[in-house]
Amino acid sequence: MLIATLASLVLAPSTIQLTSTAGGVVDPLRDAKRSTVLFFLTEECPISRKYSPEMGRIARDYGRERFRYFAVHVDPATTLARAKAHAKSFRLPFP
C-alpha cells in the first residue's frame, strides 16, 4: 500500500499546495530538477522540537542545488505567525 501510494506521488501530477512563511502558496513537488524533502512537525511536539536543529543541519549539509526543503506544520491551529516564530527560533533555513 505504501509503495503504491509513493509511486502515485512520483507518477501523478503534483496537487499539493502549501502556504509558505512568506505568505504565498507553493507546490513543493513542482520542480523537475530538484527532489523535495518534507519535514512534518508540530511546534509543541517534543520530538519535532528536538529534531528541528537536525532538520536545519540536513538542509545546510546537503544544499539546495539538488533538494528543496519544507517544514510542514500538521496542526491546523498553527498560525502563520507561529510557524514563522518556530522557524526563526530553531534557525530553520527553509520555509
Short mmCIF file of C-alpha atoms in Angstrom, two decimals, residues 15-92:
data_model
loop_
_atom_site.label_atom_id
_atom_site.label_comp_id
_atom_site.label_asym_id
_atom_site.label_seq_id
_atom_site.Cartn_x
_atom_site.Cartn_y
_atom_site.Cartn_z
CA THR A 15 -1.54 18.62 -6.49
CA ILE A 16 -0.02 19.66 -3.15
CA GLN A 17 -0.26 23.32 -2.18
CA LEU A 18 1.26 24.72 1.00
CA THR A 19 1.23 28.21 2.46
CA SER A 20 4.80 29.42 2.88
CA THR A 21 6.10 31.55 5.73
CA ALA A 22 6.33 34.36 3.18
CA GLY A 23 2.54 34.13 2.88
CA GLY A 24 2.46 32.76 -0.67
CA VAL A 25 1.28 29.39 -1.90
CA VAL A 26 3.92 26.89 -3.04
CA ASP A 27 3.73 23.48 -4.65
CA PRO A 28 6.64 21.55 -3.15
CA LEU A 29 6.52 18.83 -5.80
CA ARG A 30 6.78 21.16 -8.80
CA ASP A 31 10.45 21.16 -9.55
CA ALA A 32 11.76 18.82 -12.23
CA LYS A 33 15.41 19.50 -11.35
CA ARG A 34 15.36 19.00 -7.57
CA SER A 35 13.97 16.44 -5.18
CA THR A 36 11.73 17.60 -2.36
CA VAL A 37 12.22 16.93 1.35
CA LEU A 38 9.16 17.47 3.54
CA PHE A 39 9.64 17.60 7.31
CA PHE A 40 6.31 17.06 9.09
CA LEU A 41 6.20 18.64 12.54
CA THR A 42 4.22 20.41 15.21
CA GLU A 43 5.61 23.27 17.21
CA GLU A 44 4.75 21.71 20.58
CA CYS A 45 5.83 18.12 19.86
CA PRO A 46 8.96 17.30 21.89
CA ILE A 47 10.27 15.05 19.13
CA SER A 48 9.80 17.77 16.49
CA ARG A 49 11.46 20.32 18.74
CA LYS A 50 14.40 18.03 19.46
CA TYR A 51 14.80 17.14 15.77
CA SER A 52 14.46 20.71 14.40
CA PRO A 53 18.20 21.51 14.66
CA GLU A 54 18.91 18.27 12.76
CA MET A 55 16.47 19.35 10.02
CA GLY A 56 18.44 22.57 9.63
CA ARG A 57 21.73 20.68 9.55
CA ILE A 58 20.45 18.33 6.84
CA ALA A 59 19.36 21.28 4.70
CA ARG A 60 22.69 23.06 5.14
CA ASP A 61 24.83 19.94 4.59
CA TYR A 62 23.03 18.65 1.51
CA GLY A 63 22.39 22.05 -0.03
CA ARG A 64 19.71 23.46 -2.26
CA GLU A 65 21.09 22.58 -5.67
CA ARG A 66 19.61 19.07 -5.64
CA PHE A 67 16.94 19.39 -2.92
CA ARG A 68 14.10 21.67 -1.81
CA TYR A 69 13.19 21.62 1.88
CA PHE A 70 9.87 22.42 3.55
CA ALA A 71 8.67 22.28 7.15
CA VAL A 72 5.03 21.19 7.10
CA HIS A 73 3.15 22.09 10.27
CA VAL A 74 0.45 19.45 10.63
CA ASP A 75 -1.50 21.11 13.44
CA PRO A 76 -4.30 23.11 11.77
CA ALA A 77 -4.27 25.52 14.74
CA THR A 78 -0.73 26.67 13.87
CA THR A 79 -0.89 30.21 12.56
CA LEU A 80 1.47 31.71 10.02
CA ALA A 81 2.97 33.90 12.76
CA ARG A 82 3.63 30.88 14.98
CA ALA A 83 5.17 28.91 12.10
CA LYS A 84 7.49 31.85 11.38
CA ALA A 85 8.44 32.11 15.06
CA HIS A 86 9.20 28.38 15.19
CA ALA A 87 11.39 28.57 12.07
CA LYS A 88 13.23 31.58 13.49
CA SER A 89 13.76 30.12 16.96
CA PHE A 90 15.18 26.89 15.55
CA ARG A 91 17.03 28.68 12.73
CA LEU A 92 15.44 26.56 10.01
#
